[in-house]
Amino acid sequence: MKFLSTMGVPAAYRTPDRIGPYTFDGTTALERVIVMEELAAADAGVLVASPGPLLAGVLVQVLGDERQQAWFYERMAAQQLWTCFALTEPGRGSDAASMLTSFTPAPDGGVTVEGEKRYIGNAARAQLAVVFGRTAPGPFGIGAVMLDTTAPGFTAHRIPTIGLRGLMLSAIRLDGVAIPPEQVLGRHLSPSRRGMWGFIRTFNLLRPAVAAIALGIARAAWRYVNDNRRDLTASERHDLDRLRCRLDGTRRLVTLAASAVDERPEDGHLASAAKLSGARLAIDATTLACSYFGPGARLEHPLLDKLARDARATEFLEGTSHMQLLNLAHATVAGRLDPRCGSEPTSPARAPA
C-alpha cells in the first residue's frame, strides 16, 4: 500500500524515510503499465481503491509550476492520501466543449468554482482534487485548479456500482468553492496550454495504464481457467491458446503505446488503440472463461463473477470505445499513425502466467 500511495511521486519529493528504497517511482507511462498489469491480475479493485496521485498527479506534473507541484507532492509523500480528477459532468460526460462548471475570477487572482461533476473516481474519500471549469467560452476558456476537499462548498457522495467498487465512483457538488491564486494551475503557461491541452496530455499518458489494468483482468481470467479446468477438449484448448496469443499481442501494443506517449505525450493514438484493445480483451476473456464452467459459472465461481464485472468497467475508464475510435480516425486522417506499429516493443513481453 505504501508503494501504491506514492507511485507517481517524482524523485525530487521522495526520501528513503518517507517513501522507501524502490527502484522506480512510476512517473513514466512504461513503468505504470508494468506495475498495473501485475496488480490488476491480482485484484483490480484493490489497485483502483488505493491512495495515490494517479490522474491528478499527472495533471499537476503537466500544468503545475514548481510551487504547485511542491504543494501537491510533498503532501503525497508525507501521508497516504486519496486524490480525484474532476472533469466529467452529468449529462455531458468528458465533452469539454459542453462543460458548465464555472470559474469566476476573484479580485486576488483566484477563482470561485460553481458546478457539478459525476462519475469521479475516489472523490467521496479524496483529500486532494483537481477540478476543471471554464472562465470563458471556447477551448481557451477552460482551466483547472487544485483544492483541498475540506474547502467550504465542496461535497461528494458515492454512486453505487456493480463493478470495480473499490474505485468509489462519486458525484461532486461545488458550491462557491474559493480557490486562492496559487492553486490555479497553468498560470505560468499560455492560454492554449492550460485546460484542454493539459487534460488531453494527461489522458494520453494514463490510457496505456488503463489498458494494462484491462490486460491484467483478462490475464486473471485466463489463469483461472487453467487453474480450475484440468480436462479440456481440443476445441476448448484451442480457444484458450488463442486467448493467450491475444494477451501477448495486447501486451506488446500496451508497451509500445506507453513508450510512445513517454516520448511524445501529445500523440495519443497508440494509447487509444491500446485502451480499445485492452477493454475488448477483458470483456472477451471473462466471457470466455465463464463458458468453461457452465450456466451457473458466475454463481458457483465468485472470483470469476468479480472478474466479469470488473472487466466491463474498463470500457468506461479514460473514455469509451467510441472515443478511442474517433481518436484513431483523426490520427489516420492526419497521417499521424506511428510507423513503429507492429515492431517489437522496447521491453520484452512477459508470459501471462
mmCIF file of C-alpha atoms in Angstrom:
data_model
loop_
_atom_site.group_PDB
_atom_site.id
_atom_site.type_symbol
_atom_site.label_atom_id
_atom_site.label_comp_id
_atom_site.label_asym_id
_atom_site.label_seq_id
_atom_site.Cartn_x
_atom_site.Cartn_y
_atom_site.Cartn_z
ATOM 1 C CA MET A 1 0.000 0.000 0.000
ATOM 2 C CA LYS A 2 2.870 2.375 0.766
ATOM 3 C CA PHE A 3 4.255 1.856 -2.723
ATOM 4 C CA LEU A 4 0.864 2.414 -4.380
ATOM 5 C CA SER A 5 0.191 5.575 -2.386
ATOM 6 C CA THR A 6 3.417 7.150 -3.646
ATOM 7 C CA MET A 7 3.618 5.673 -7.162
ATOM 8 C CA GLY A 8 3.845 8.686 -9.427
ATOM 9 C CA VAL A 9 5.521 10.976 -6.890
ATOM 10 C CA PRO A 10 8.586 12.437 -8.667
ATOM 11 C CA ALA A 11 12.063 11.641 -7.384
ATOM 12 C CA ALA A 12 12.580 15.218 -6.131
ATOM 13 C CA TYR A 13 9.940 14.661 -3.441
ATOM 14 C CA ARG A 14 10.938 11.114 -2.476
ATOM 15 C CA THR A 15 13.142 10.440 0.543
ATOM 16 C CA PRO A 16 14.019 6.955 1.888
ATOM 17 C CA ASP A 17 12.424 7.638 5.280
ATOM 18 C CA ARG A 18 9.080 8.615 3.709
ATOM 19 C CA ILE A 19 8.918 6.542 0.541
ATOM 20 C CA GLY A 20 11.204 3.530 0.715
ATOM 21 C CA PRO A 21 14.025 2.123 -1.415
ATOM 22 C CA TYR A 22 12.023 1.445 -4.593
ATOM 23 C CA THR A 23 13.904 1.071 -7.858
ATOM 24 C CA PHE A 24 11.462 3.238 -9.824
ATOM 25 C CA ASP A 25 8.823 5.806 -8.974
ATOM 26 C CA GLY A 26 6.098 5.075 -11.528
ATOM 27 C CA THR A 27 6.260 8.513 -13.119
ATOM 28 C CA THR A 28 6.577 7.192 -16.684
ATOM 29 C CA ALA A 29 3.838 5.501 -18.672
ATOM 30 C CA LEU A 30 6.060 2.473 -19.299
ATOM 31 C CA GLU A 31 6.657 1.963 -15.585
ATOM 32 C CA ARG A 32 2.957 2.329 -14.845
ATOM 33 C CA VAL A 33 1.812 -0.286 -17.361
ATOM 34 C CA ILE A 34 4.226 -2.893 -15.983
ATOM 35 C CA VAL A 35 3.081 -2.350 -12.391
ATOM 36 C CA MET A 36 -0.619 -2.036 -13.155
ATOM 37 C CA GLU A 37 -0.882 -5.205 -15.188
ATOM 38 C CA GLU A 38 0.674 -7.195 -12.370
ATOM 39 C CA LEU A 39 -1.526 -5.631 -9.699
ATOM 40 C CA ALA A 40 -4.721 -5.902 -11.760
ATOM 41 C CA ALA A 41 -4.004 -9.584 -12.391
ATOM 42 C CA ALA A 42 -4.197 -9.993 -8.608
ATOM 43 C CA ASP A 43 -7.127 -7.622 -7.911
ATOM 44 C CA ALA A 44 -8.005 -4.576 -9.986
ATOM 45 C CA GLY A 45 -10.361 -3.417 -7.250
ATOM 46 C CA VAL A 46 -7.565 -3.058 -4.714
ATOM 47 C CA LEU A 47 -5.468 -1.215 -7.284
ATOM 48 C CA VAL A 48 -8.075 1.455 -8.072
ATOM 49 C CA ALA A 49 -9.056 1.758 -4.399
ATOM 50 C CA SER A 50 -5.531 2.643 -3.330
ATOM 51 C CA PRO A 51 -4.473 6.153 -2.348
ATOM 52 C CA GLY A 52 -2.010 7.947 -4.578
ATOM 53 C CA PRO A 53 -1.536 10.749 -7.136
ATOM 54 C CA LEU A 54 -2.908 8.872 -10.202
ATOM 55 C CA LEU A 55 -4.637 11.147 -12.759
ATOM 56 C CA ALA A 56 -4.457 14.202 -10.528
ATOM 57 C CA GLY A 57 -0.724 13.773 -10.107
ATOM 58 C CA VAL A 58 -0.097 13.530 -13.832
ATOM 59 C CA LEU A 59 -2.081 16.726 -14.434
ATOM 60 C CA VAL A 60 -0.103 18.556 -11.740
ATOM 61 C CA GLN A 61 3.079 17.423 -13.484
ATOM 62 C CA VAL A 62 1.756 18.732 -16.809
ATOM 63 C CA LEU A 63 0.271 22.070 -15.666
ATOM 64 C CA GLY A 64 1.726 22.864 -12.255
ATOM 65 C CA ASP A 65 4.578 25.280 -11.586
ATOM 66 C CA GLU A 66 7.318 24.419 -9.082
ATOM 67 C CA ARG A 67 5.424 25.729 -6.052
ATOM 68 C CA GLN A 68 2.205 23.973 -7.052
ATOM 69 C CA GLN A 69 3.998 20.678 -7.584
ATOM 70 C CA ALA A 70 5.650 21.059 -4.186
ATOM 71 C CA TRP A 71 2.271 21.807 -2.530
ATOM 72 C CA PHE A 72 0.783 18.663 -4.046
ATOM 73 C CA TYR A 73 3.638 16.159 -3.978
ATOM 74 C CA GLU A 74 5.072 17.000 -0.563
ATOM 75 C CA ARG A 75 1.694 16.167 0.927
ATOM 76 C CA MET A 76 1.501 12.953 -1.094
ATOM 77 C CA ALA A 77 4.958 11.913 0.102
ATOM 78 C CA ALA A 78 4.192 12.671 3.753
ATOM 79 C CA GLN A 79 0.811 10.887 4.012
ATOM 80 C CA GLN A 80 -1.281 8.239 2.281
ATOM 81 C CA LEU A 81 -3.823 10.477 0.580
ATOM 82 C CA TRP A 82 -6.547 9.822 -1.977
ATOM 83 C CA THR A 83 -6.921 12.160 -4.928
ATOM 84 C CA CYS A 84 -9.530 12.715 -7.634
ATOM 85 C CA PHE A 85 -9.629 14.152 -11.145
ATOM 86 C CA ALA A 86 -12.913 16.009 -11.652
ATOM 87 C CA LEU A 87 -13.651 16.532 -15.349
ATOM 88 C CA THR A 88 -16.813 14.555 -16.230
ATOM 89 C CA GLU A 89 -20.175 16.277 -15.762
ATOM 90 C CA PRO A 90 -23.717 14.870 -15.539
ATOM 91 C CA GLY A 91 -25.342 14.694 -18.959
ATOM 92 C CA ARG A 92 -22.169 15.851 -20.707
ATOM 93 C CA GLY A 93 -19.515 13.289 -19.895
ATOM 94 C CA SER A 94 -15.985 14.468 -20.588
ATOM 95 C CA ASP A 95 -17.017 16.713 -23.505
ATOM 96 C CA ALA A 96 -15.061 19.838 -22.583
ATOM 97 C CA ALA A 97 -16.926 21.936 -25.153
ATOM 98 C CA SER A 98 -20.147 21.393 -23.166
ATOM 99 C CA MET A 99 -18.625 21.924 -19.717
ATOM 100 C CA LEU A 100 -20.783 24.074 -17.410
ATOM 101 C CA THR A 101 -18.664 24.229 -14.245
ATOM 102 C CA SER A 102 -17.673 27.881 -13.926
ATOM 103 C CA PHE A 103 -14.542 29.601 -12.640
ATOM 104 C CA THR A 104 -15.440 33.168 -11.671
ATOM 105 C CA PRO A 105 -12.300 35.321 -11.339
ATOM 106 C CA ALA A 106 -11.728 36.818 -7.886
ATOM 107 C CA PRO A 107 -10.017 40.172 -7.180
ATOM 108 C CA ASP A 108 -6.969 38.438 -5.652
ATOM 109 C CA GLY A 109 -6.286 36.427 -8.836
ATOM 110 C CA GLY A 110 -8.013 33.281 -7.631
ATOM 111 C CA VAL A 111 -11.377 31.887 -8.763
ATOM 112 C CA THR A 112 -14.701 30.831 -7.289
ATOM 113 C CA VAL A 113 -15.942 27.441 -8.505
ATOM 114 C CA GLU A 114 -19.592 26.565 -9.153
ATOM 115 C CA GLY A 115 -20.867 23.366 -10.740
ATOM 116 C CA GLU A 116 -21.281 19.601 -10.594
ATOM 117 C CA LYS A 117 -19.107 16.640 -11.545
ATOM 118 C CA ARG A 118 -20.145 12.987 -11.837
ATOM 119 C CA TYR A 119 -18.502 9.565 -12.196
ATOM 120 C CA ILE A 120 -15.340 10.784 -10.481
ATOM 121 C CA GLY A 121 -13.198 8.010 -9.024
ATOM 122 C CA ASN A 122 -12.462 8.164 -5.266
ATOM 123 C CA ALA A 123 -13.945 11.672 -4.874
ATOM 124 C CA ALA A 124 -16.013 10.703 -1.822
ATOM 125 C CA ARG A 125 -12.848 9.884 0.134
ATOM 126 C CA ALA A 126 -10.274 12.120 -1.565
ATOM 127 C CA GLN A 127 -8.285 14.683 0.384
ATOM 128 C CA LEU A 128 -6.929 16.448 -2.715
ATOM 129 C CA ALA A 129 -8.657 17.151 -6.027
ATOM 130 C CA VAL A 130 -8.046 18.772 -9.376
ATOM 131 C CA VAL A 131 -11.179 20.284 -10.908
ATOM 132 C CA PHE A 132 -11.832 21.561 -14.423
ATOM 133 C CA GLY A 133 -14.047 24.505 -15.264
ATOM 134 C CA ARG A 134 -14.280 27.423 -17.624
ATOM 135 C CA THR A 135 -13.694 31.149 -17.294
ATOM 136 C CA ALA A 136 -14.938 31.936 -20.816
ATOM 137 C CA PRO A 137 -16.458 30.218 -23.871
ATOM 138 C CA GLY A 138 -14.250 28.262 -26.232
ATOM 139 C CA PRO A 139 -11.275 25.919 -25.715
ATOM 140 C CA PHE A 140 -9.008 28.666 -24.338
ATOM 141 C CA GLY A 141 -11.543 29.405 -21.607
ATOM 142 C CA ILE A 142 -11.030 26.010 -19.909
ATOM 143 C CA GLY A 143 -8.810 25.760 -16.856
ATOM 144 C CA ALA A 144 -8.022 23.606 -13.839
ATOM 145 C CA VAL A 145 -7.472 24.181 -10.133
ATOM 146 C CA MET A 146 -6.117 22.196 -7.206
ATOM 147 C CA LEU A 147 -8.091 22.110 -3.989
ATOM 148 C CA ASP A 148 -8.311 20.530 -0.578
ATOM 149 C CA THR A 149 -11.637 18.708 -0.304
ATOM 150 C CA THR A 150 -12.203 20.182 3.166
ATOM 151 C CA ALA A 151 -12.717 23.558 1.461
ATOM 152 C CA PRO A 152 -16.162 25.065 2.189
ATOM 153 C CA GLY A 153 -18.608 24.331 -0.616
ATOM 154 C CA PHE A 154 -17.069 21.010 -1.739
ATOM 155 C CA THR A 155 -19.275 17.944 -1.208
ATOM 156 C CA ALA A 156 -19.099 14.454 -2.698
ATOM 157 C CA HIS A 157 -21.113 11.259 -2.320
ATOM 158 C CA ARG A 158 -20.628 7.739 -3.615
ATOM 159 C CA ILE A 159 -22.537 6.342 -6.619
ATOM 160 C CA PRO A 160 -23.416 2.607 -6.305
ATOM 161 C CA THR A 161 -21.777 0.369 -8.934
ATOM 162 C CA ILE A 162 -21.575 -3.370 -9.587
ATOM 163 C CA GLY A 163 -18.026 -3.449 -10.957
ATOM 164 C CA LEU A 164 -14.729 -2.033 -9.678
ATOM 165 C CA ARG A 165 -16.443 -0.998 -6.469
ATOM 166 C CA GLY A 166 -13.087 -0.067 -4.985
ATOM 167 C CA LEU A 167 -12.926 2.900 -7.379
ATOM 168 C CA MET A 168 -15.759 4.528 -5.393
ATOM 169 C CA LEU A 169 -17.273 6.454 -8.305
ATOM 170 C CA SER A 170 -18.727 9.658 -6.901
ATOM 171 C CA ALA A 171 -20.775 12.749 -7.637
ATOM 172 C CA ILE A 172 -19.373 16.146 -6.650
ATOM 173 C CA ARG A 173 -21.109 19.433 -5.904
ATOM 174 C CA LEU A 174 -19.043 22.650 -5.971
ATOM 175 C CA ASP A 175 -20.979 25.482 -4.349
ATOM 176 C CA GLY A 176 -18.916 28.663 -4.324
ATOM 177 C CA VAL A 177 -15.566 26.994 -3.549
ATOM 178 C CA ALA A 178 -12.946 29.742 -3.192
ATOM 179 C CA ILE A 179 -9.599 28.893 -4.814
ATOM 180 C CA PRO A 180 -6.571 31.089 -3.988
ATOM 181 C CA PRO A 181 -4.404 32.212 -6.929
ATOM 182 C CA GLU A 182 -1.555 29.860 -6.024
ATOM 183 C CA GLN A 183 -3.843 26.858 -6.629
ATOM 184 C CA VAL A 184 -4.916 27.868 -10.149
ATOM 185 C CA LEU A 185 -2.988 25.514 -12.425
ATOM 186 C CA GLY A 186 -1.202 26.712 -15.552
ATOM 187 C CA ARG A 187 -0.848 30.379 -14.525
ATOM 188 C CA HIS A 188 2.680 30.371 -15.946
ATOM 189 C CA LEU A 189 1.534 28.880 -19.280
ATOM 190 C CA SER A 190 -0.079 30.448 -22.321
ATOM 191 C CA PRO A 191 -3.905 30.157 -22.560
ATOM 192 C CA SER A 192 -3.547 27.481 -25.256
ATOM 193 C CA ARG A 193 -1.693 25.212 -22.809
ATOM 194 C CA ARG A 194 -3.803 25.484 -19.671
ATOM 195 C CA GLY A 195 -7.013 23.477 -19.842
ATOM 196 C CA MET A 196 -7.861 21.243 -22.779
ATOM 197 C CA TRP A 197 -4.205 20.801 -23.726
ATOM 198 C CA GLY A 198 -3.496 19.670 -20.162
ATOM 199 C CA PHE A 199 -6.205 17.049 -19.830
ATOM 200 C CA ILE A 200 -5.601 15.645 -23.322
ATOM 201 C CA ARG A 201 -1.929 15.056 -22.454
ATOM 202 C CA THR A 202 -2.964 13.581 -19.106
ATOM 203 C CA PHE A 203 -5.377 11.144 -20.753
ATOM 204 C CA ASN A 204 -2.748 10.181 -23.316
ATOM 205 C CA LEU A 205 -0.244 9.419 -20.555
ATOM 206 C CA LEU A 206 -2.740 7.399 -18.473
ATOM 207 C CA ARG A 207 -4.639 5.443 -21.143
ATOM 208 C CA PRO A 208 -1.907 2.798 -21.523
ATOM 209 C CA ALA A 209 -2.195 2.208 -17.765
ATOM 210 C CA VAL A 210 -5.957 1.618 -18.052
ATOM 211 C CA ALA A 211 -5.242 -0.772 -20.924
ATOM 212 C CA ALA A 212 -2.798 -2.556 -18.618
ATOM 213 C CA ILE A 213 -5.499 -2.883 -15.944
ATOM 214 C CA ALA A 214 -7.825 -4.459 -18.511
ATOM 215 C CA LEU A 215 -4.984 -6.741 -19.614
ATOM 216 C CA GLY A 216 -4.420 -7.804 -16.013
ATOM 217 C CA ILE A 217 -8.108 -8.695 -15.598
ATOM 218 C CA ALA A 218 -8.034 -10.723 -18.825
ATOM 219 C CA ARG A 219 -4.880 -12.497 -17.690
ATOM 220 C CA ALA A 220 -6.517 -13.355 -14.351
ATOM 221 C CA ALA A 221 -9.472 -14.912 -16.214
ATOM 222 C CA TRP A 222 -7.097 -16.951 -18.410
ATOM 223 C CA ARG A 223 -5.239 -18.141 -15.339
ATOM 224 C CA TYR A 224 -8.472 -19.043 -13.514
ATOM 225 C CA VAL A 225 -9.484 -21.416 -16.300
ATOM 226 C CA ASN A 226 -6.043 -23.032 -16.355
ATOM 227 C CA ASP A 227 -6.087 -23.487 -12.583
ATOM 228 C CA ASN A 228 -9.622 -24.864 -12.344
ATOM 229 C CA ARG A 229 -10.272 -26.819 -15.550
ATOM 230 C CA ARG A 230 -7.803 -29.671 -15.970
ATOM 231 C CA ASP A 231 -9.585 -31.733 -18.621
ATOM 232 C CA LEU A 232 -10.153 -29.676 -21.751
ATOM 233 C CA THR A 233 -11.466 -30.733 -25.122
ATOM 234 C CA ALA A 234 -9.390 -29.956 -28.201
ATOM 235 C CA SER A 235 -11.725 -27.088 -29.051
ATOM 236 C CA GLU A 236 -11.528 -25.657 -25.531
ATOM 237 C CA ARG A 237 -7.734 -25.874 -25.544
ATOM 238 C CA HIS A 238 -7.643 -24.146 -28.916
ATOM 239 C CA ASP A 239 -9.770 -21.247 -27.645
ATOM 240 C CA LEU A 240 -7.635 -20.915 -24.526
ATOM 241 C CA ASP A 241 -4.456 -20.876 -26.600
ATOM 242 C CA ARG A 242 -5.931 -18.187 -28.845
ATOM 243 C CA LEU A 243 -6.704 -16.133 -25.745
ATOM 244 C CA ARG A 244 -3.094 -16.441 -24.626
ATOM 245 C CA CYS A 245 -1.955 -15.167 -28.030
ATOM 246 C CA ARG A 246 -4.267 -12.172 -27.654
ATOM 247 C CA LEU A 247 -2.828 -11.498 -24.195
ATOM 248 C CA ASP A 248 0.682 -11.462 -25.623
ATOM 249 C CA GLY A 249 -0.302 -9.287 -28.579
ATOM 250 C CA THR A 250 -2.180 -6.781 -26.438
ATOM 251 C CA ARG A 251 0.749 -6.559 -24.038
ATOM 252 C CA ARG A 252 3.022 -5.660 -26.953
ATOM 253 C CA LEU A 253 0.620 -2.921 -28.036
ATOM 254 C CA VAL A 254 0.276 -1.560 -24.490
ATOM 255 C CA THR A 255 4.049 -1.470 -24.052
ATOM 256 C CA LEU A 256 4.539 0.240 -27.408
ATOM 257 C CA ALA A 257 1.809 2.793 -26.600
ATOM 258 C CA ALA A 258 3.383 3.581 -23.214
ATOM 259 C CA SER A 259 6.798 4.126 -24.798
ATOM 260 C CA ALA A 260 5.237 6.329 -27.489
ATOM 261 C CA VAL A 261 3.459 8.684 -25.080
ATOM 262 C CA ASP A 262 6.532 8.923 -22.872
ATOM 263 C CA GLU A 263 8.357 10.163 -25.959
ATOM 264 C CA ARG A 264 5.552 12.384 -27.319
ATOM 265 C CA PRO A 265 2.651 12.923 -24.867
ATOM 266 C CA GLU A 266 0.709 14.929 -27.436
ATOM 267 C CA ASP A 267 0.352 11.894 -29.715
ATOM 268 C CA GLY A 268 -2.254 9.658 -28.126
ATOM 269 C CA HIS A 269 -3.442 7.468 -30.982
ATOM 270 C CA LEU A 270 -1.448 4.412 -29.874
ATOM 271 C CA ALA A 271 -2.703 4.953 -26.321
ATOM 272 C CA SER A 272 -6.265 4.937 -27.690
ATOM 273 C CA ALA A 273 -5.561 1.765 -29.667
ATOM 274 C CA ALA A 274 -4.177 0.086 -26.536
ATOM 275 C CA LYS A 275 -7.135 1.163 -24.404
ATOM 276 C CA LEU A 276 -9.609 -0.023 -27.066
ATOM 277 C CA SER A 277 -7.881 -3.399 -27.431
ATOM 278 C CA GLY A 278 -7.446 -3.898 -23.688
ATOM 279 C CA ALA A 279 -11.088 -3.214 -22.834
ATOM 280 C CA ARG A 280 -12.326 -5.561 -25.562
ATOM 281 C CA LEU A 281 -9.896 -8.252 -24.453
ATOM 282 C CA ALA A 282 -11.000 -8.032 -20.807
ATOM 283 C CA ILE A 283 -14.661 -8.492 -21.744
ATOM 284 C CA ASP A 284 -13.937 -11.290 -24.227
ATOM 285 C CA ALA A 285 -11.605 -13.121 -21.829
ATOM 286 C CA THR A 286 -14.005 -13.078 -18.872
ATOM 287 C CA THR A 287 -16.943 -14.093 -21.074
ATOM 288 C CA LEU A 288 -14.918 -16.994 -22.472
ATOM 289 C CA ALA A 289 -13.761 -18.028 -19.001
ATOM 290 C CA CYS A 290 -17.355 -18.225 -17.772
ATOM 291 C CA SER A 291 -18.224 -20.531 -20.677
ATOM 292 C CA TYR A 292 -15.787 -23.135 -19.339
ATOM 293 C CA PHE A 293 -17.834 -23.634 -16.153
ATOM 294 C CA GLY A 294 -21.405 -23.983 -17.395
ATOM 295 C CA PRO A 295 -24.616 -21.963 -16.973
ATOM 296 C CA GLY A 296 -24.063 -21.366 -13.236
ATOM 297 C CA ALA A 297 -20.476 -20.209 -13.591
ATOM 298 C CA ARG A 298 -20.900 -16.767 -12.081
ATOM 299 C CA LEU A 299 -22.887 -18.117 -9.135
ATOM 300 C CA GLU A 300 -20.576 -21.027 -8.412
ATOM 301 C CA HIS A 301 -17.314 -19.136 -9.026
ATOM 302 C CA PRO A 302 -17.457 -15.768 -7.193
ATOM 303 C CA LEU A 303 -13.977 -14.719 -8.302
ATOM 304 C CA LEU A 304 -14.900 -15.288 -11.922
ATOM 305 C CA ASP A 305 -18.057 -13.244 -11.398
ATOM 306 C CA LYS A 306 -15.977 -10.399 -9.951
ATOM 307 C CA LEU A 307 -13.588 -10.510 -12.905
ATOM 308 C CA ALA A 308 -16.516 -10.346 -15.335
ATOM 309 C CA ARG A 309 -17.999 -7.330 -13.534
ATOM 310 C CA ASP A 310 -14.666 -5.522 -13.291
ATOM 311 C CA ALA A 311 -13.920 -6.164 -16.972
ATOM 312 C CA ARG A 312 -16.980 -4.237 -18.090
ATOM 313 C CA ALA A 313 -15.930 -1.208 -16.078
ATOM 314 C CA THR A 314 -12.776 -0.864 -18.185
ATOM 315 C CA GLU A 315 -14.918 0.162 -21.159
ATOM 316 C CA PHE A 316 -15.670 3.476 -19.424
ATOM 317 C CA LEU A 317 -12.348 4.325 -17.769
ATOM 318 C CA GLU A 318 -10.440 7.056 -19.649
ATOM 319 C CA GLY A 319 -13.016 7.204 -22.435
ATOM 320 C CA THR A 320 -15.354 4.725 -24.096
ATOM 321 C CA SER A 321 -14.501 2.717 -27.200
ATOM 322 C CA HIS A 322 -16.303 5.267 -29.388
ATOM 323 C CA MET A 323 -13.946 7.989 -28.154
ATOM 324 C CA GLN A 324 -10.902 5.823 -28.830
ATOM 325 C CA LEU A 325 -12.141 5.059 -32.349
ATOM 326 C CA LEU A 326 -12.597 8.783 -33.002
ATOM 327 C CA ASN A 327 -9.022 9.432 -31.844
ATOM 328 C CA LEU A 328 -7.742 6.733 -34.185
ATOM 329 C CA ALA A 329 -9.817 8.099 -37.075
ATOM 330 C CA HIS A 330 -8.405 11.598 -36.545
ATOM 331 C CA ALA A 331 -4.861 10.221 -36.447
ATOM 332 C CA THR A 332 -5.465 8.281 -39.653
ATOM 333 C CA VAL A 333 -6.838 11.316 -41.485
ATOM 334 C CA ALA A 334 -3.942 13.438 -40.247
ATOM 335 C CA GLY A 335 -1.397 10.805 -41.288
ATOM 336 C CA ARG A 336 -0.001 10.530 -37.753
ATOM 337 C CA LEU A 337 -0.081 6.751 -37.302
ATOM 338 C CA ASP A 338 3.218 5.671 -35.763
ATOM 339 C CA PRO A 339 5.410 3.793 -38.283
ATOM 340 C CA ARG A 340 6.670 1.634 -35.429
ATOM 341 C CA CYS A 341 3.289 -0.125 -35.178
ATOM 342 C CA GLY A 342 3.950 -3.827 -35.452
ATOM 343 C CA SER A 343 7.591 -3.530 -34.385
ATOM 344 C CA GLU A 344 8.999 -5.016 -31.230
ATOM 345 C CA PRO A 345 8.293 -3.064 -28.019
ATOM 346 C CA THR A 346 11.159 -1.570 -26.074
ATOM 347 C CA SER A 347 10.774 -4.056 -23.208
ATOM 348 C CA PRO A 348 10.253 -7.806 -23.548
ATOM 349 C CA ALA A 349 6.764 -9.261 -23.380
ATOM 350 C CA ARG A 350 6.012 -11.233 -20.240
ATOM 351 C CA ALA A 351 4.224 -14.560 -20.101
ATOM 352 C CA PRO A 352 0.600 -14.347 -18.945
ATOM 353 C CA ALA A 353 1.068 -16.747 -16.068
#
